[in-house]
mmCIF file of C-alpha atoms in Angstrom:
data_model
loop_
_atom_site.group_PDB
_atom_site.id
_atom_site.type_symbol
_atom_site.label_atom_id
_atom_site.label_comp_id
_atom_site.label_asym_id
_atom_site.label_seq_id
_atom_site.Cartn_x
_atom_site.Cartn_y
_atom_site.Cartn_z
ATOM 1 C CA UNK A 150 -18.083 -21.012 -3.281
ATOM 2 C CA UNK A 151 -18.817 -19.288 -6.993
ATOM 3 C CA UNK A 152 -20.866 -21.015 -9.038
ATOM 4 C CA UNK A 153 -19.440 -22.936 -12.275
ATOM 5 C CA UNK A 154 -20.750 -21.402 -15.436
ATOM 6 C CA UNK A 155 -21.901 -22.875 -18.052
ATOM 7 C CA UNK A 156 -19.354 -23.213 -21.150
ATOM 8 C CA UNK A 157 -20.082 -24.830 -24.867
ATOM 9 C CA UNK A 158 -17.057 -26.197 -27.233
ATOM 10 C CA UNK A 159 -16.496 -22.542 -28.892
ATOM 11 C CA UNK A 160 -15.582 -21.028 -25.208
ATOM 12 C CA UNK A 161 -13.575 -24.009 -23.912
ATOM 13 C CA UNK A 162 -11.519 -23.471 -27.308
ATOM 14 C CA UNK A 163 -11.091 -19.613 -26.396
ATOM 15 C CA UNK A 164 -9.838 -20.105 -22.846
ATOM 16 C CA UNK A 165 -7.764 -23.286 -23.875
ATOM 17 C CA UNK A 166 -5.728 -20.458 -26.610
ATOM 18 C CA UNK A 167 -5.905 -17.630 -24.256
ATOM 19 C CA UNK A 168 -4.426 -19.380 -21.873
ATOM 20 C CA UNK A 169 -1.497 -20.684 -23.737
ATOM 21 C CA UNK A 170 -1.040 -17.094 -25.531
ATOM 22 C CA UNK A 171 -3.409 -14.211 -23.800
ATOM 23 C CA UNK A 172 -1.480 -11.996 -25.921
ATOM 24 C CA UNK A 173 -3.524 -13.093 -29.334
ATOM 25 C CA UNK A 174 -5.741 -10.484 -30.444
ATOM 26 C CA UNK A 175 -9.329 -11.044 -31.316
ATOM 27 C CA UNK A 176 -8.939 -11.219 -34.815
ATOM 28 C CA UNK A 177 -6.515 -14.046 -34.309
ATOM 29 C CA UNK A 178 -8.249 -15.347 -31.910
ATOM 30 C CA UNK A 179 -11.370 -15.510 -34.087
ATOM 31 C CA UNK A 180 -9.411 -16.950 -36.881
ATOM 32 C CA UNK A 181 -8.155 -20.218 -34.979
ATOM 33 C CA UNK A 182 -11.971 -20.589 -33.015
ATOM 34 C CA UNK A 183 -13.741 -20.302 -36.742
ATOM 35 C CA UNK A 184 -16.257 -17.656 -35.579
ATOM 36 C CA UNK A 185 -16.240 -13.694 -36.577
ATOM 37 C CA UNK A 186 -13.780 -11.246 -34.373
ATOM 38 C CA UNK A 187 -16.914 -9.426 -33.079
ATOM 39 C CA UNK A 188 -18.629 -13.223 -32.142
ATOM 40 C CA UNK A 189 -15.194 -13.541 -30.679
ATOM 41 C CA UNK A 190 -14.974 -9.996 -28.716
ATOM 42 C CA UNK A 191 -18.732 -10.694 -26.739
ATOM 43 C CA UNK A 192 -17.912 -14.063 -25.899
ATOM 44 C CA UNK A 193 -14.640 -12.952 -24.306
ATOM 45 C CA UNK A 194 -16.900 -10.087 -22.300
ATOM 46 C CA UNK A 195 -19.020 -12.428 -21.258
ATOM 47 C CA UNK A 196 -16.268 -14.597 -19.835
ATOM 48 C CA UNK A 197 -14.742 -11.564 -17.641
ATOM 49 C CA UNK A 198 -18.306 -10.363 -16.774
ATOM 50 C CA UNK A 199 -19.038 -13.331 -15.627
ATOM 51 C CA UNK A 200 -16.119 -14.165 -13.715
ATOM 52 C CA UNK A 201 -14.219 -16.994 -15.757
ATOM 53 C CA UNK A 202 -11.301 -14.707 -16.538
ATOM 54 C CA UNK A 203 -9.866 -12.795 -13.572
ATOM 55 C CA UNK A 204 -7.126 -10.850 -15.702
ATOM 56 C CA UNK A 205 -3.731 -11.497 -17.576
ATOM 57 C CA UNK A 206 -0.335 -12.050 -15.970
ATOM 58 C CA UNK A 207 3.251 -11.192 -16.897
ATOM 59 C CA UNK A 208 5.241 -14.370 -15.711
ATOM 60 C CA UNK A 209 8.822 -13.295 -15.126
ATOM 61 C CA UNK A 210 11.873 -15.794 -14.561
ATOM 62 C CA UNK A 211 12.814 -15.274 -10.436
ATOM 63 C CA UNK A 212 16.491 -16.791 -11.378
ATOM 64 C CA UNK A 213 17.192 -13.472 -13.596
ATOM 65 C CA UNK A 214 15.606 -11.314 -11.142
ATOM 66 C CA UNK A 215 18.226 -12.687 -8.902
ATOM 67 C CA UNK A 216 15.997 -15.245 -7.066
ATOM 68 C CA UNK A 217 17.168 -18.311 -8.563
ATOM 69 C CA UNK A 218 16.308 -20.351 -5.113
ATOM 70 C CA UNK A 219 12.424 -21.322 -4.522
ATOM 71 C CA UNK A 220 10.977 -23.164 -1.433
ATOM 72 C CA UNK A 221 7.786 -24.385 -0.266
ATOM 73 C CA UNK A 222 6.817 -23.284 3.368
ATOM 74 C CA UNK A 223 4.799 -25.039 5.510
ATOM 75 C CA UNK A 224 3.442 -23.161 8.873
ATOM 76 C CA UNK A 225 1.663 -24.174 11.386
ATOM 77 C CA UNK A 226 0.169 -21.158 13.404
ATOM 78 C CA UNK A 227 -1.186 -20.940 16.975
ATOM 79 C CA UNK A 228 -3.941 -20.484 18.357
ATOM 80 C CA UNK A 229 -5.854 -20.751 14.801
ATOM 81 C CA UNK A 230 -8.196 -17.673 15.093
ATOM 82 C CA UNK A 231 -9.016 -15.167 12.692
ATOM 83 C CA UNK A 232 -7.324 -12.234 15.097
ATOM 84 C CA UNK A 233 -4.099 -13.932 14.042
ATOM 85 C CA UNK A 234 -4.917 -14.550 10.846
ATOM 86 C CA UNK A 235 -5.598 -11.485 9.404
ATOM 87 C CA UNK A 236 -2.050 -10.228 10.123
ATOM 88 C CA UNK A 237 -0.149 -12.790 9.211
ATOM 89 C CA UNK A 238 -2.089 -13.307 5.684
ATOM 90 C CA UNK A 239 -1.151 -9.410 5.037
ATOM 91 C CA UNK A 240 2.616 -9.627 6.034
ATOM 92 C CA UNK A 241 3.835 -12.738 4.469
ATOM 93 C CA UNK A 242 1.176 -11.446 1.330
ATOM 94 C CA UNK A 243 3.864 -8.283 1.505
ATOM 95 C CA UNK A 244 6.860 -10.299 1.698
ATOM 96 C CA UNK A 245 8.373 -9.727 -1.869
ATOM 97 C CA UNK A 246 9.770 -13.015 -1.695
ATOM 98 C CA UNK A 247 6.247 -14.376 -1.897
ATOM 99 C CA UNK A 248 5.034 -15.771 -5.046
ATOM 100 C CA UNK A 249 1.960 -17.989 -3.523
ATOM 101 C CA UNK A 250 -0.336 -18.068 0.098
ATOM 102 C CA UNK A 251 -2.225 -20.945 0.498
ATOM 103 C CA UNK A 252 -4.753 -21.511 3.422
ATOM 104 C CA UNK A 253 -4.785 -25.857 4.103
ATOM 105 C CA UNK A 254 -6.391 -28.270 6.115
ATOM 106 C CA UNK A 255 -4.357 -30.886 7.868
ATOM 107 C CA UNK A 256 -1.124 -30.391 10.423
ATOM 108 C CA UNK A 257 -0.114 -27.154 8.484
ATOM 109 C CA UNK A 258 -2.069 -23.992 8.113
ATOM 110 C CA UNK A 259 -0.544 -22.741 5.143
ATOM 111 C CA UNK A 260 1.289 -22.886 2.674
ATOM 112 C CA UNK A 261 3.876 -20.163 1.187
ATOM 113 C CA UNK A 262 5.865 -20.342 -1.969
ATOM 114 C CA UNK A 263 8.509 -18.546 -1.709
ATOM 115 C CA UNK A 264 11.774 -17.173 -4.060
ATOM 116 C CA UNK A 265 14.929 -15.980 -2.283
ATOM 117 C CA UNK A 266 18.609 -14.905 -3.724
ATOM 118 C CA UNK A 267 19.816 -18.686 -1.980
ATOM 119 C CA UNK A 268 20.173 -20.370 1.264
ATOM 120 C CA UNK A 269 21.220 -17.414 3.317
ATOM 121 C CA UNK A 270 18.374 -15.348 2.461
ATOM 122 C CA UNK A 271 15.707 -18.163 3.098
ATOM 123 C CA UNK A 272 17.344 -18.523 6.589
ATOM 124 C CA UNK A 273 16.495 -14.756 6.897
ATOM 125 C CA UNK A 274 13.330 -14.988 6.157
ATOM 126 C CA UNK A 275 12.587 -18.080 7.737
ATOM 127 C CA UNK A 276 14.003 -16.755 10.994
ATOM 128 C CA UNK A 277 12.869 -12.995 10.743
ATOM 129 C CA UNK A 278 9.818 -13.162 8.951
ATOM 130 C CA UNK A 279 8.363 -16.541 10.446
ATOM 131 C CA UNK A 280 9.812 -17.918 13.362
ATOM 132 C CA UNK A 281 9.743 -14.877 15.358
ATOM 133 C CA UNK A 282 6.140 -13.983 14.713
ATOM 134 C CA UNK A 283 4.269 -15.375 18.220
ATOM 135 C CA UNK A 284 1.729 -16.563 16.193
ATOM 136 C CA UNK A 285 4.105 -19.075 13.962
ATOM 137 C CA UNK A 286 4.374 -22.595 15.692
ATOM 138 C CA UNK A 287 6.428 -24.052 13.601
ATOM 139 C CA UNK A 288 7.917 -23.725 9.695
ATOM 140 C CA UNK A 289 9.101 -27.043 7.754
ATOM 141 C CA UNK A 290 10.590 -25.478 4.683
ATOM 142 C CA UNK A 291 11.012 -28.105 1.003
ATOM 143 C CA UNK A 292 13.325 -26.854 -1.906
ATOM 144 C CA UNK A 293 12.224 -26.557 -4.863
ATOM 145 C CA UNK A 294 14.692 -28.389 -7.861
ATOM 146 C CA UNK A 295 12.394 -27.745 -10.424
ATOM 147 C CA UNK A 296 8.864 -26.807 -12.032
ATOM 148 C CA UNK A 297 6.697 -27.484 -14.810
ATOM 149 C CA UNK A 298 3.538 -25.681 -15.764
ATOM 150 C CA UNK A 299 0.717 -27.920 -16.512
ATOM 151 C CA UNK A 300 -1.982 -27.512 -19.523
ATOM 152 C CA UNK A 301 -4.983 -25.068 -19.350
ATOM 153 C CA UNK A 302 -7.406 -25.439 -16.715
ATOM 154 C CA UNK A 303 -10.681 -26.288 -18.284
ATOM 155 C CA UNK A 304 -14.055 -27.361 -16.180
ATOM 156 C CA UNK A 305 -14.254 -30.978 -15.675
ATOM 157 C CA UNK A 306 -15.688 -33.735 -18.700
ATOM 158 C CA UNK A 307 -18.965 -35.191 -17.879
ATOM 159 C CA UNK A 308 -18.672 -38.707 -18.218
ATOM 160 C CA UNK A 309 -15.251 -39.242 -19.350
ATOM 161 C CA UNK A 310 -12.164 -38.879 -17.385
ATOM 162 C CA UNK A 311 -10.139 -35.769 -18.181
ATOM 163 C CA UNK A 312 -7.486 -35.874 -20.847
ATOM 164 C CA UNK A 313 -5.287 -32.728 -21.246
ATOM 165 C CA UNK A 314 -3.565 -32.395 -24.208
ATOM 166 C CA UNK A 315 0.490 -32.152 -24.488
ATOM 167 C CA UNK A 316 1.737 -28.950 -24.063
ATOM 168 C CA UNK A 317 5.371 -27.281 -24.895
ATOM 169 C CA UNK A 318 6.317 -24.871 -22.082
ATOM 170 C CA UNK A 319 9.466 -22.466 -22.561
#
């Protein structure tokens, strides 16, 4: 497991505005955090160098790309063993109907969001792309009605439970 990394009030207030706008440049950026652009440049560095921030993402609607149905898959696989594993991680990780992979503990192994065209393309999938691998025990699949994105993910408060802050999403 990574270690945490140690953040004061000036970064929390970075990653709390990048991460509700990661397009703002540094001179913005620097504006809203009260420090200089150049202050606000290193600490930003520092945060990738060290880990914090893995990268920026273009979210894109699946209903306008024509995948207005999403579904939660859970799989059980057997035997469990890493031979298995592997191989199944990489083709469902191909799938372009995959948005999300998650490895869990309990009855399922995993996890797999998914966003399909509607119900006759999940049934593909689920039939071709699951149920026929040896490996796949069983699939339970959950539609998704709808999703909201919650606020920024910040390290936990010592001492105080967390409070996040409202949020408007698009």
């Amino acid at each position: 497991m990574a270690e945490s990394v140690a953040l004061d009030p000036v970064d929390l207030h970075i990653l709390r505005l990048l991460q509700n706008d990661a397009r703002k440049t540094y001179r913005e950026l620097a504006a809203e955090v009260g420090v200089a652009p150049s202050t606000c440049l290193d600490r930003v560095t520092r945060l990738r160098r060290a880990g914090v921030i893995l990268g920026h993402q273009l979210r894109l609607d699946p209903a306008r790309l024509g995948r207005g149905l999403e579904a939660l898959l859970l799989v059980q696989v057997r035997p469990h063993c890493r031979e298995l594993i592997g191989p199944f991680v990489e083709r469902i990780r191909a799938l372009p109907e995959s948005r999300a992979l998650f490895h869990l503990t309990g009855p399922d192994d995993y996890l797999v969001h998914v966003a399909v065209a509607g119900t006759a393309d999940l049934q593909r999938l689920v039939l071709d792309e699951f149920t026929s691998r040896r490996e796949v025990a069983r699939v339970e699949t959950r539609l998704i009605f709808q999703q909201w994105e919650c606020g920024p993910l910040l390290p936990p408060a010592t001492g105080a439970p967390e409070s996040r802050p409202e949020t408007a999403t698009p």
